Amino acid sequence: AQSVTQLDSQVPVFEEAPVELRCNYSSSVSVYLFWYVQYPNQGLQLLLKYLSGSTLVESINGFEAEFNKSQTSFHLRKPSVHISDTAEYFCAVSPGYSSASKIIFGSGTRLSIRP
Amino acid sequence: NAGVTQTPKFQVLKTGQSMTLQCAQDMNHNSMYWYRQDPGMGLRLIYYSASEGTTDKGEVPNGYNVSRLNKREFSLRLESAAPSQTSVYFCASSREGAATEAFFGQGTRLTVV
């Protein structure tokens, strides 16, 4: 079975400051890893994912995450945040084969941006 | 571009009442999911359907039943609602399992009194 731990329930940062949202996972098999974002009163949207290949993956709005197998981590980073990044961010994991259907989510990290 | 549509958006039930949450997707996806979201607990998988005609239990299936009516529709039924089922429910779909992007509906906010 897989599990996900997001170590911070809330992360407040100032606008234009860097941010890191931490995610650790547990699994006895290879995994796919995801970050989803939820803006207020909306459903979740995929931000980025790691399936295989390069361990550094990027999103179109400046976020990046690095898969670290030895530390079983998939931390999300952005060098300079904007007010529009205010949202809740969820790390998720699934078994690492294409037919797998179970996606397990972490408890979420609420990112609040101060002007 | 409807994507994943959930109905209703809001619902208040009395303890013991039953109801069905409806979900439909127009993206020709094979896999569909039902999650509940509770503060501090993230999203927990209730049931999922890897393909039309199949359903499987997730992390928290007790008190719920599902029906994959056809490829488009995946409904969630509460037979006898309990206050512990007060939550926000999300339906999602993906093309072929977890490796492909999951698309979420807007959610149903359910309160059981």
PDB file of C-alpha atoms in Angstrom:
ATOM      1  CA  ALA A   1       0.000   0.000   0.000  1.00  0.00           C
ATOM      2  CA  GLN A   2       1.040   3.582  -0.541  1.00  0.00           C
ATOM      3  CA  SER A   3       0.797   6.550   1.796  1.00  0.00           C
ATOM      4  CA  VAL A   4       1.647  10.236   1.611  1.00  0.00           C
ATOM      5  CA  THR A   5       2.697  12.642   4.348  1.00  0.00           C
ATOM      6  CA  GLN A   6       2.609  16.394   3.911  1.00  0.00           C
ATOM      7  CA  LEU A   7       4.528  17.771   6.828  1.00  0.00           C
ATOM      8  CA  ASP A   8       3.079  21.281   6.878  1.00  0.00           C
ATOM      9  CA  SER A   9      -0.627  21.990   7.073  1.00  0.00           C
ATOM     10  CA  GLN A  10      -0.113  25.720   6.458  1.00  0.00           C
ATOM     11  CA  VAL A  11       2.738  27.713   4.939  1.00  0.00           C
ATOM     12  CA  PRO A  12       2.579  31.524   5.052  1.00  0.00           C
ATOM     13  CA  VAL A  13       5.065  33.406   2.870  1.00  0.00           C
ATOM     14  CA  PHE A  14       5.523  36.923   1.584  1.00  0.00           C
ATOM     15  CA  GLU A  15       4.932  37.725  -2.065  1.00  0.00           C
ATOM     16  CA  GLU A  16       8.032  37.198  -4.246  1.00  0.00           C
ATOM     17  CA  ALA A  17       9.653  34.996  -1.588  1.00  0.00           C
ATOM     18  CA  PRO A  18      10.638  31.383  -2.338  1.00  0.00           C
ATOM     19  CA  VAL A  19       8.577  28.516  -1.003  1.00  0.00           C
ATOM     20  CA  GLU A  20       8.960  24.785  -0.480  1.00  0.00           C
ATOM     21  CA  LEU A  21       6.047  22.473   0.281  1.00  0.00           C
ATOM     22  CA  ARG A  22       7.206  19.154   1.632  1.00  0.00           C
ATOM     23  CA  CYS A  23       5.922  15.722   0.673  1.00  0.00           C
ATOM     24  CA  ASN A  24       7.148  12.288   1.700  1.00  0.00           C
ATOM     25  CA  TYR A  25       5.706   9.005   0.543  1.00  0.00           C
ATOM     26  CA  SER A  26       5.824   5.371   1.537  1.00  0.00           C
ATOM     27  CA  SER A  27       5.531   2.461  -0.864  1.00  0.00           C
ATOM     28  CA  SER A  28       6.846  -1.059  -1.321  1.00  0.00           C
ATOM     29  CA  VAL A  29       6.656  -0.732  -5.109  1.00  0.00           C
ATOM     30  CA  SER A  30       7.643   1.888  -7.628  1.00  0.00           C
ATOM     31  CA  VAL A  31       5.343   4.899  -7.711  1.00  0.00           C
ATOM     32  CA  TYR A  32       3.946   7.730  -9.734  1.00  0.00           C
ATOM     33  CA  LEU A  33       3.895  11.060  -7.889  1.00  0.00           C
ATOM     34  CA  PHE A  34       1.681  14.090  -8.366  1.00  0.00           C
ATOM     35  CA  TRP A  35       1.022  17.583  -7.095  1.00  0.00           C
ATOM     36  CA  TYR A  36      -2.514  18.900  -7.405  1.00  0.00           C
ATOM     37  CA  VAL A  37      -3.701  22.439  -6.589  1.00  0.00           C
ATOM     38  CA  GLN A  38      -7.106  23.463  -5.276  1.00  0.00           C
ATOM     39  CA  TYR A  39      -8.165  27.089  -5.550  1.00  0.00           C
ATOM     40  CA  PRO A  40     -10.956  28.286  -3.235  1.00  0.00           C
ATOM     41  CA  ASN A  41     -14.324  26.649  -3.892  1.00  0.00           C
ATOM     42  CA  GLN A  42     -13.019  24.613  -6.800  1.00  0.00           C
ATOM     43  CA  GLY A  43     -12.055  21.043  -7.532  1.00  0.00           C
ATOM     44  CA  LEU A  44      -8.452  19.909  -7.810  1.00  0.00           C
ATOM     45  CA  GLN A  45      -6.269  20.498 -10.859  1.00  0.00           C
ATOM     46  CA  LEU A  46      -3.072  18.690 -11.781  1.00  0.00           C
ATOM     47  CA  LEU A  47       0.000  20.878 -11.274  1.00  0.00           C
ATOM     48  CA  LEU A  48       2.748  18.440 -12.245  1.00  0.00           C
ATOM     49  CA  LYS A  49       3.606  14.761 -12.148  1.00  0.00           C
ATOM     50  CA  TYR A  50       6.536  12.370 -12.083  1.00  0.00           C
ATOM     51  CA  LEU A  51       6.139   9.083 -13.912  1.00  0.00           C
ATOM     52  CA  SER A  52       9.695   8.196 -14.943  1.00  0.00           C
ATOM     53  CA  GLY A  53      12.802   9.723 -16.468  1.00  0.00           C
ATOM     54  CA  SER A  54      14.145  13.063 -15.264  1.00  0.00           C
ATOM     55  CA  THR A  55      13.648  13.435 -11.543  1.00  0.00           C
ATOM     56  CA  LEU A  56      12.997  17.177 -11.868  1.00  0.00           C
ATOM     57  CA  VAL A  57       9.578  18.082 -13.239  1.00  0.00           C
ATOM     58  CA  GLU A  58       8.166  21.523 -13.897  1.00  0.00           C
ATOM     59  CA  SER A  59       4.775  23.136 -14.258  1.00  0.00           C
ATOM     60  CA  ILE A  60       3.804  25.915 -16.645  1.00  0.00           C
ATOM     61  CA  ASN A  61       3.418  28.475 -13.844  1.00  0.00           C
ATOM     62  CA  GLY A  62       6.913  28.207 -12.369  1.00  0.00           C
ATOM     63  CA  PHE A  63       6.570  25.395  -9.829  1.00  0.00           C
ATOM     64  CA  GLU A  64       8.956  22.473  -9.844  1.00  0.00           C
ATOM     65  CA  ALA A  65       9.285  19.245  -7.888  1.00  0.00           C
ATOM     66  CA  GLU A  66      12.121  16.782  -7.552  1.00  0.00           C
ATOM     67  CA  PHE A  67      11.707  13.058  -7.060  1.00  0.00           C
ATOM     68  CA  ASN A  68      14.213  11.793  -4.518  1.00  0.00           C
ATOM     69  CA  LYS A  69      14.002   8.019  -4.272  1.00  0.00           C
ATOM     70  CA  SER A  70      16.520   7.637  -1.458  1.00  0.00           C
ATOM     71  CA  GLN A  71      14.662  10.112   0.738  1.00  0.00           C
ATOM     72  CA  THR A  72      11.222   9.062  -0.570  1.00  0.00           C
ATOM     73  CA  SER A  73      10.372  12.704  -1.117  1.00  0.00           C
ATOM     74  CA  PHE A  74       8.719  14.829  -3.791  1.00  0.00           C
ATOM     75  CA  HIS A  75       8.960  18.407  -2.494  1.00  0.00           C
ATOM     76  CA  LEU A  76       7.339  21.247  -4.424  1.00  0.00           C
ATOM     77  CA  ARG A  77       9.244  24.518  -4.871  1.00  0.00           C
ATOM     78  CA  LYS A  78       8.806  27.910  -6.434  1.00  0.00           C
ATOM     79  CA  PRO A  79      11.558  30.566  -6.404  1.00  0.00           C
ATOM     80  CA  SER A  80       9.163  33.534  -6.250  1.00  0.00           C
ATOM     81  CA  VAL A  81       5.486  33.270  -5.346  1.00  0.00           C
ATOM     82  CA  HIS A  82       2.596  35.495  -6.380  1.00  0.00           C
ATOM     83  CA  ILE A  83      -0.699  36.324  -4.722  1.00  0.00           C
ATOM     84  CA  SER A  84      -2.400  34.150  -7.328  1.00  0.00           C
ATOM     85  CA  ASP A  85      -0.585  31.079  -5.946  1.00  0.00           C
ATOM     86  CA  THR A  86      -2.741  31.203  -2.824  1.00  0.00           C
ATOM     87  CA  ALA A  87      -4.365  27.782  -2.744  1.00  0.00           C
ATOM     88  CA  GLU A  88      -4.229  24.380  -1.120  1.00  0.00           C
ATOM     89  CA  TYR A  89      -1.684  21.965  -2.544  1.00  0.00           C
ATOM     90  CA  PHE A  90      -2.005  18.197  -2.411  1.00  0.00           C
ATOM     91  CA  CYS A  91       0.712  15.637  -2.971  1.00  0.00           C
ATOM     92  CA  ALA A  92      -0.517  12.283  -4.294  1.00  0.00           C
ATOM     93  CA  VAL A  93       0.903   8.846  -5.081  1.00  0.00           C
ATOM     94  CA  SER A  94      -0.199   5.821  -7.048  1.00  0.00           C
ATOM     95  CA  PRO A  95       1.389   2.467  -7.849  1.00  0.00           C
ATOM     96  CA  GLY A  96       3.846   2.897 -10.693  1.00  0.00           C
ATOM     97  CA  TYR A  97       2.179   0.947 -13.453  1.00  0.00           C
ATOM     98  CA  SER A  98      -0.086   2.331 -16.124  1.00  0.00           C
ATOM     99  CA  SER A  99      -3.183   0.323 -15.229  1.00  0.00           C
ATOM    100  CA  ALA A 100      -3.135   1.372 -11.571  1.00  0.00           C
ATOM    101  CA  SER A 101      -6.198   3.309 -10.576  1.00  0.00           C
ATOM    102  CA  LYS A 102      -5.817   4.125  -6.909  1.00  0.00           C
ATOM    103  CA  ILE A 103      -4.515   7.631  -6.297  1.00  0.00           C
ATOM    104  CA  ILE A 104      -3.813   8.362  -2.645  1.00  0.00           C
ATOM    105  CA  PHE A 105      -3.691  11.997  -1.528  1.00  0.00           C
ATOM    106  CA  GLY A 106      -1.889  13.670   1.344  1.00  0.00           C
ATOM    107  CA  SER A 107      -3.653  15.889   3.858  1.00  0.00           C
ATOM    108  CA  GLY A 108      -2.840  19.085   1.964  1.00  0.00           C
ATOM    109  CA  THR A 109      -0.784  22.226   2.575  1.00  0.00           C
ATOM    110  CA  ARG A 110      -2.500  25.586   2.572  1.00  0.00           C
ATOM    111  CA  LEU A 111      -0.238  28.202   0.995  1.00  0.00           C
ATOM    112  CA  SER A 112      -1.082  31.767   1.976  1.00  0.00           C
ATOM    113  CA  ILE A 113       0.728  34.674   0.339  1.00  0.00           C
ATOM    114  CA  ARG A 114       1.144  37.961   2.166  1.00  0.00           C
ATOM    115  CA  PRO A 115       1.627  41.197   0.179  1.00  0.00           C
TER     116      PRO A 115
ATOM    117  CA  ASN B   1     -16.334  22.014 -22.239  1.00  0.00           C
ATOM    118  CA  ALA B   2     -18.269  20.458 -19.345  1.00  0.00           C
ATOM    119  CA  GLY B   3     -15.579  18.008 -18.144  1.00  0.00           C
ATOM    120  CA  VAL B   4     -16.795  16.372 -14.921  1.00  0.00           C
ATOM    121  CA  THR B   5     -20.237  17.432 -13.716  1.00  0.00           C
ATOM    122  CA  GLN B   6     -21.532  16.705 -10.241  1.00  0.00           C
ATOM    123  CA  THR B   7     -25.035  17.194  -8.924  1.00  0.00           C
ATOM    124  CA  PRO B   8     -26.200  18.516  -6.574  1.00  0.00           C
ATOM    125  CA  LYS B   9     -23.736  21.197  -5.451  1.00  0.00           C
ATOM    126  CA  PHE B  10     -25.211  21.436  -1.965  1.00  0.00           C
ATOM    127  CA  GLN B  11     -27.404  19.098   0.081  1.00  0.00           C
ATOM    128  CA  VAL B  12     -28.661  18.905   3.636  1.00  0.00           C
ATOM    129  CA  LEU B  13     -29.923  15.536   4.862  1.00  0.00           C
ATOM    130  CA  LYS B  14     -31.393  14.320   8.089  1.00  0.00           C
ATOM    131  CA  THR B  15     -29.774  11.356   9.802  1.00  0.00           C
ATOM    132  CA  GLY B  16     -31.096   8.157   8.278  1.00  0.00           C
ATOM    133  CA  GLN B  17     -32.149   9.651   4.960  1.00  0.00           C
ATOM    134  CA  SER B  18     -30.760   8.319   1.718  1.00  0.00           C
ATOM    135  CA  MET B  19     -29.529  10.093  -1.370  1.00  0.00           C
ATOM    136  CA  THR B  20     -27.513   9.592  -4.535  1.00  0.00           C
ATOM    137  CA  LEU B  21     -24.758  11.894  -5.734  1.00  0.00           C
ATOM    138  CA  GLN B  22     -24.541  11.986  -9.492  1.00  0.00           C
ATOM    139  CA  CYS B  23     -21.397  12.328 -11.591  1.00  0.00           C
ATOM    140  CA  ALA B  24     -20.970  12.421 -15.334  1.00  0.00           C
ATOM    141  CA  GLN B  25     -17.933  13.011 -17.542  1.00  0.00           C
ATOM    142  CA  ASP B  26     -17.852  13.816 -21.230  1.00  0.00           C
ATOM    143  CA  MET B  27     -14.169  13.101 -21.908  1.00  0.00           C
ATOM    144  CA  ASN B  28     -14.555   9.404 -22.766  1.00  0.00           C
ATOM    145  CA  HIS B  29     -12.467   8.468 -19.726  1.00  0.00           C
ATOM    146  CA  ASN B  30     -12.264   4.886 -18.558  1.00  0.00           C
ATOM    147  CA  SER B  31     -11.532   5.465 -14.858  1.00  0.00           C
ATOM    148  CA  MET B  32     -13.746   7.290 -12.385  1.00  0.00           C
ATOM    149  CA  TYR B  33     -13.377   8.009  -8.672  1.00  0.00           C
ATOM    150  CA  TRP B  34     -15.270   9.269  -5.645  1.00  0.00           C
ATOM    151  CA  TYR B  35     -13.386  11.110  -2.881  1.00  0.00           C
ATOM    152  CA  ARG B  36     -14.415  12.860   0.276  1.00  0.00           C
ATOM    153  CA  GLN B  37     -12.542  15.892   1.570  1.00  0.00           C
ATOM    154  CA  ASP B  38     -12.451  16.701   5.261  1.00  0.00           C
ATOM    155  CA  PRO B  39     -10.407  19.438   6.978  1.00  0.00           C
ATOM    156  CA  GLY B  40      -6.903  18.264   7.824  1.00  0.00           C
ATOM    157  CA  MET B  41      -7.410  14.888   6.185  1.00  0.00           C
ATOM    158  CA  GLY B  42      -6.999  15.692   2.527  1.00  0.00           C
ATOM    159  CA  LEU B  43      -8.915  13.608   0.015  1.00  0.00           C
ATOM    160  CA  ARG B  44      -9.780  10.059   0.881  1.00  0.00           C
ATOM    161  CA  LEU B  45     -10.785   7.585  -1.796  1.00  0.00           C
ATOM    162  CA  ILE B  46     -14.223   6.066  -1.237  1.00  0.00           C
ATOM    163  CA  TYR B  47     -14.657   3.933  -4.366  1.00  0.00           C
ATOM    164  CA  TYR B  48     -13.220   3.843  -7.828  1.00  0.00           C
ATOM    165  CA  SER B  49     -14.051   2.279 -11.154  1.00  0.00           C
ATOM    166  CA  ALA B  50     -11.110   1.357 -13.352  1.00  0.00           C
ATOM    167  CA  SER B  51     -13.362   0.739 -16.331  1.00  0.00           C
ATOM    168  CA  GLU B  52     -17.007   0.393 -17.239  1.00  0.00           C
ATOM    169  CA  GLY B  53     -18.523  -2.550 -15.395  1.00  0.00           C
ATOM    170  CA  THR B  54     -15.991  -2.663 -12.543  1.00  0.00           C
ATOM    171  CA  THR B  55     -15.895  -0.999  -9.145  1.00  0.00           C
ATOM    172  CA  ASP B  56     -13.504  -1.340  -6.218  1.00  0.00           C
ATOM    173  CA  LYS B  57     -13.329  -0.136  -2.653  1.00  0.00           C
ATOM    174  CA  GLY B  58     -10.994   2.651  -1.677  1.00  0.00           C
ATOM    175  CA  GLU B  59      -9.818   3.736   1.749  1.00  0.00           C
ATOM    176  CA  VAL B  60     -13.200   4.610   3.312  1.00  0.00           C
ATOM    177  CA  PRO B  61     -16.021   2.654   1.609  1.00  0.00           C
ATOM    178  CA  ASN B  62     -18.207   1.915   4.654  1.00  0.00           C
ATOM    179  CA  GLY B  63     -21.650   3.506   4.443  1.00  0.00           C
ATOM    180  CA  TYR B  64     -21.477   4.044   0.681  1.00  0.00           C
ATOM    181  CA  ASN B  65     -22.377   2.193  -2.488  1.00  0.00           C
ATOM    182  CA  VAL B  66     -21.546   3.040  -6.083  1.00  0.00           C
ATOM    183  CA  SER B  67     -22.853   2.269  -9.538  1.00  0.00           C
ATOM    184  CA  ARG B  68     -20.970   2.639 -12.787  1.00  0.00           C
ATOM    185  CA  LEU B  69     -24.073   3.074 -14.881  1.00  0.00           C
ATOM    186  CA  ASN B  70     -22.185   3.379 -18.169  1.00  0.00           C
ATOM    187  CA  LYS B  71     -18.872   4.802 -19.308  1.00  0.00           C
ATOM    188  CA  ARG B  72     -19.992   8.380 -18.605  1.00  0.00           C
ATOM    189  CA  GLU B  73     -21.736   8.078 -15.249  1.00  0.00           C
ATOM    190  CA  PHE B  74     -20.597   7.001 -11.780  1.00  0.00           C
ATOM    191  CA  SER B  75     -23.009   7.558  -8.888  1.00  0.00           C
ATOM    192  CA  LEU B  76     -22.435   7.435  -5.138  1.00  0.00           C
ATOM    193  CA  ARG B  77     -25.251   6.393  -2.819  1.00  0.00           C
ATOM    194  CA  LEU B  78     -25.661   6.948   0.892  1.00  0.00           C
ATOM    195  CA  GLU B  79     -28.277   4.458   2.070  1.00  0.00           C
ATOM    196  CA  SER B  80     -28.663   5.808   5.621  1.00  0.00           C
ATOM    197  CA  ALA B  81     -26.844   9.084   6.115  1.00  0.00           C
ATOM    198  CA  ALA B  82     -24.913   9.730   9.330  1.00  0.00           C
ATOM    199  CA  PRO B  83     -23.421  12.988  10.680  1.00  0.00           C
ATOM    200  CA  SER B  84     -19.949  11.465  10.115  1.00  0.00           C
ATOM    201  CA  GLN B  85     -20.677  11.621   6.407  1.00  0.00           C
ATOM    202  CA  THR B  86     -20.837  15.407   6.466  1.00  0.00           C
ATOM    203  CA  SER B  87     -18.133  16.313   3.983  1.00  0.00           C
ATOM    204  CA  VAL B  88     -17.329  17.688   0.549  1.00  0.00           C
ATOM    205  CA  TYR B  89     -17.520  14.961  -2.080  1.00  0.00           C
ATOM    206  CA  PHE B  90     -15.530  15.059  -5.289  1.00  0.00           C
ATOM    207  CA  CYS B  91     -15.932  12.947  -8.368  1.00  0.00           C
ATOM    208  CA  ALA B  92     -12.980  12.592 -10.737  1.00  0.00           C
ATOM    209  CA  SER B  93     -12.129  10.788 -13.932  1.00  0.00           C
ATOM    210  CA  SER B  94      -8.977   9.870 -15.816  1.00  0.00           C
ATOM    211  CA  ARG B  95      -8.305   8.405 -19.227  1.00  0.00           C
ATOM    212  CA  GLU B  96      -6.408   5.264 -18.251  1.00  0.00           C
ATOM    213  CA  GLY B  97      -5.745   4.868 -14.566  1.00  0.00           C
ATOM    214  CA  ALA B  98      -3.548   6.884 -12.285  1.00  0.00           C
ATOM    215  CA  ALA B  99      -0.713   7.655 -14.684  1.00  0.00           C
ATOM    216  CA  THR B 100      -2.936   9.987 -16.650  1.00  0.00           C
ATOM    217  CA  GLU B 101      -4.282  13.262 -15.279  1.00  0.00           C
ATOM    218  CA  ALA B 102      -7.361  13.100 -13.070  1.00  0.00           C
ATOM    219  CA  PHE B 103     -10.018  15.731 -13.751  1.00  0.00           C
ATOM    220  CA  PHE B 104     -12.206  16.768 -10.860  1.00  0.00           C
ATOM    221  CA  GLY B 105     -15.750  18.027 -10.576  1.00  0.00           C
ATOM    222  CA  GLN B 106     -16.648  21.104  -8.551  1.00  0.00           C
ATOM    223  CA  GLY B 107     -17.702  19.101  -5.515  1.00  0.00           C
ATOM    224  CA  THR B 108     -20.874  18.453  -3.530  1.00  0.00           C
ATOM    225  CA  ARG B 109     -21.090  19.928  -0.046  1.00  0.00           C
ATOM    226  CA  LEU B 110     -23.169  17.517   2.042  1.00  0.00           C
ATOM    227  CA  THR B 111     -24.361  18.235   5.562  1.00  0.00           C
ATOM    228  CA  VAL B 112     -26.050  15.535   7.627  1.00  0.00           C
ATOM    229  CA  VAL B 113     -27.934  16.837  10.669  1.00  0.00           C
TER     230      VAL B 113
END
